[in-house]
Amino acid sequence: MIEEILNKNTPNKTDLIQLLQTEDLDMQHLFRKSKEVKEQTVQNKVYFRGLIEFSNICRKDCLYCGIRKSNNKVHRYNIEDEEILKAARFAYENHFGSLVLQSGEQKSPAFTKRITNLLDGIQTLSKGSLRVTLSCGEQERETYKQWYEHGAARYLLRIETSDRNLYAKLHPNDALHDFDQRLQCLYNLKDLGYQTGSGVMIGLPFQTIESLADDLLWMQTMDLDMVGMGPYLEHEETPLYAFRYLLMSQQKRFELSLKMIACLRILMKDINIAATTALQAIDKGGREKALKIGANVIMPNITPGKFRNDYHLYSNKPSTDENLEDCKRCLEIRIYLQDNKIAYDEWGDSKHYHNRMTKTKTIKRVPDREIC
Ligand code: 5AD
């Protein structure tokens, strides 16, 4: 039965539901298949993205997130530009190839300008050799355009769930937390030429397996280049904590996340998939397990140590007291153990992006030839 599904090139919704429900031997079978697809399409390379969580200031109030605006127990920080550039230099000197600037959602002309300056600074210090990904939330199209023109090549904006009814349960009901607006941002990013990434949380209260299968199909329809997704983890200082009695065990959420990654690798063979930190919060070697069965990107946290404890999206967020060198070395060893090679000094662009750009160009060229 599972064999039959796994032999298909593209699973449909019913297939995905079945795959997400596999256990024991069937689940191992699924993982074997996704590992095989990974090795055939993106090889067993792992790309590093140095992650700089440069500010936890956020104007949003998402009901699941530890750094939501209303959580006044959070110590808010904003790392000085100079220190951000120092961390970027660390990524450059350690051959990471790529880095991610992430923050809570802020939106103002000053913020736009600040990111633009940082992008310029990173281009200068790395002589244009560091690929920069931004993850700074919903912004105006003009802002995205400006950042793109200053060297940001990739953007991550998770949809959190593609089910608009579930989305409404996870967010305040106001214009600042509008599902369609978020979707529009993703369309704008793609249209502007970004390698576009999104993702969802797995094991949320009220979430069903059907809804997760739809998430995977949504990613396919959106033709995403990159995906980061991981287990939902409850945080005491958030409204969603009241619904923790609805949750499956953390171990089950972890397993389900691995199954989502495996299914996605089978469904979207040439995209970049991140092994997210939330996986590591449940299982110490969680990210490495994800790399083994389909993920190909890992984001070592290179935020200056003194700020790490304040970027608490969820409880048990790991790596908060590692220093940068330790963090790199231990990852290296663990990745080595999982038969994956670290691709130093490579951008590790999404193959999918290049494939779809080539396709678009080909399609555009056809009418030209007909006109001639
Ligand atoms: N559990 C898991 N992931 C979370 N995020 C925010 N809060 C939580 C949580 N409680 C994720 C969201 C967001 C990303 C930066 O962190 O998906 O997009």
PDB file of C-alpha atoms and ligand atoms in Angstrom, residues 53 62-67 102-103 105 135 156-160 182 199-202 204 228-235 238 240 253 278 311-315, ligand 1:
ATOM      1  CA  GLU A  53      18.278  37.375  15.262  1.00  0.00           C
ATOM      2  CA  CYS A  62       0.407  36.289  17.211  1.00  0.00           C
ATOM      3  CA  LEU A  63      -1.250  34.086  19.798  1.00  0.00           C
ATOM      4  CA  TYR A  64       1.456  31.394  19.738  1.00  0.00           C
ATOM      5  CA  CYS A  65       4.637  33.452  19.753  1.00  0.00           C
ATOM      6  CA  GLY A  66       6.780  34.186  22.789  1.00  0.00           C
ATOM      7  CA  ILE A  67       7.949  37.570  21.485  1.00  0.00           C
ATOM      8  CA  GLN A 102      15.803  37.844  11.149  1.00  0.00           C
ATOM      9  CA  SER A 103      13.777  40.048  13.461  1.00  0.00           C
ATOM     10  CA  GLU A 105       8.059  42.524  12.612  1.00  0.00           C
ATOM     11  CA  SER A 135      13.236  37.401   7.396  1.00  0.00           C
ATOM     12  CA  LEU A 156      11.547  33.948   4.364  1.00  0.00           C
ATOM     13  CA  LEU A 157       7.959  34.623   5.373  1.00  0.00           C
ATOM     14  CA  ARG A 158       6.106  31.729   6.916  1.00  0.00           C
ATOM     15  CA  ILE A 159       2.394  31.497   6.255  1.00  0.00           C
ATOM     16  CA  GLU A 160       2.208  29.492   9.544  1.00  0.00           C
ATOM     17  CA  ARG A 182       0.494  37.825   4.163  1.00  0.00           C
ATOM     18  CA  GLY A 199       6.552  27.359   5.971  1.00  0.00           C
ATOM     19  CA  VAL A 200       4.132  26.238   8.635  1.00  0.00           C
ATOM     20  CA  MET A 201       4.020  25.076  12.235  1.00  0.00           C
ATOM     21  CA  ILE A 202       3.206  21.438  12.823  1.00  0.00           C
ATOM     22  CA  LEU A 204      -0.858  23.223  16.402  1.00  0.00           C
ATOM     23  CA  GLY A 228      11.276  26.009   6.840  1.00  0.00           C
ATOM     24  CA  MET A 229       8.805  24.211   9.042  1.00  0.00           C
ATOM     25  CA  GLY A 230       8.904  22.668  12.460  1.00  0.00           C
ATOM     26  CA  PRO A 231       6.860  21.553  15.430  1.00  0.00           C
ATOM     27  CA  TYR A 232       4.680  24.007  17.304  1.00  0.00           C
ATOM     28  CA  LEU A 233       5.991  24.415  20.846  1.00  0.00           C
ATOM     29  CA  GLU A 234       3.821  25.877  23.544  1.00  0.00           C
ATOM     30  CA  HIS A 235       4.960  29.035  25.336  1.00  0.00           C
ATOM     31  CA  THR A 238       0.976  33.256  25.171  1.00  0.00           C
ATOM     32  CA  LEU A 240      -2.516  29.670  22.875  1.00  0.00           C
ATOM     33  CA  ARG A 253       4.857  16.506  16.937  1.00  0.00           C
ATOM     34  CA  ALA A 278      12.307  23.902  16.828  1.00  0.00           C
ATOM     35  CA  TYR A 311      14.686  35.606  21.321  1.00  0.00           C
ATOM     36  CA  HIS A 312      12.378  33.084  22.897  1.00  0.00           C
ATOM     37  CA  LEU A 313       9.688  32.244  20.390  1.00  0.00           C
ATOM     38  CA  TYR A 314       8.870  29.120  22.419  1.00  0.00           C
ATOM     39  CA  SER A 315      10.024  27.367  25.590  1.00  0.00           C
TER      40      SER A 315
HETATM   41  N1  5AD B   1       6.396  27.235  18.295  1.00  0.00           N
HETATM   42  C1  5AD B   1       7.060  26.948  17.143  1.00  0.00           C
HETATM   43  N2  5AD B   1       7.410  27.880  16.250  1.00  0.00           N
HETATM   44  C2  5AD B   1       7.095  29.162  16.533  1.00  0.00           C
HETATM   45  N3  5AD B   1       7.294  30.283  15.841  1.00  0.00           N
HETATM   46  C3  5AD B   1       6.802  31.316  16.542  1.00  0.00           C
HETATM   47  N4  5AD B   1       6.268  30.878  17.691  1.00  0.00           N
HETATM   48  C4  5AD B   1       6.419  29.536  17.706  1.00  0.00           C
HETATM   49  C5  5AD B   1       6.067  28.508  18.604  1.00  0.00           C
HETATM   50  N5  5AD B   1       5.423  28.767  19.738  1.00  0.00           N
HETATM   51  C6  5AD B   1       7.884  30.289  14.503  1.00  0.00           C
HETATM   52  C7  5AD B   1       6.908  30.898  13.503  1.00  0.00           C
HETATM   53  C8  5AD B   1       7.643  32.099  12.976  1.00  0.00           C
HETATM   54  C9  5AD B   1       9.084  31.711  13.206  1.00  0.00           C
HETATM   55  C10 5AD B   1      10.038  32.853  13.239  1.00  0.00           C
HETATM   56  O1  5AD B   1       9.052  31.050  14.449  1.00  0.00           O
HETATM   57  O2  5AD B   1       6.656  29.963  12.460  1.00  0.00           O
HETATM   58  O3  5AD B   1       7.392  32.374  11.619  1.00  0.00           O
END
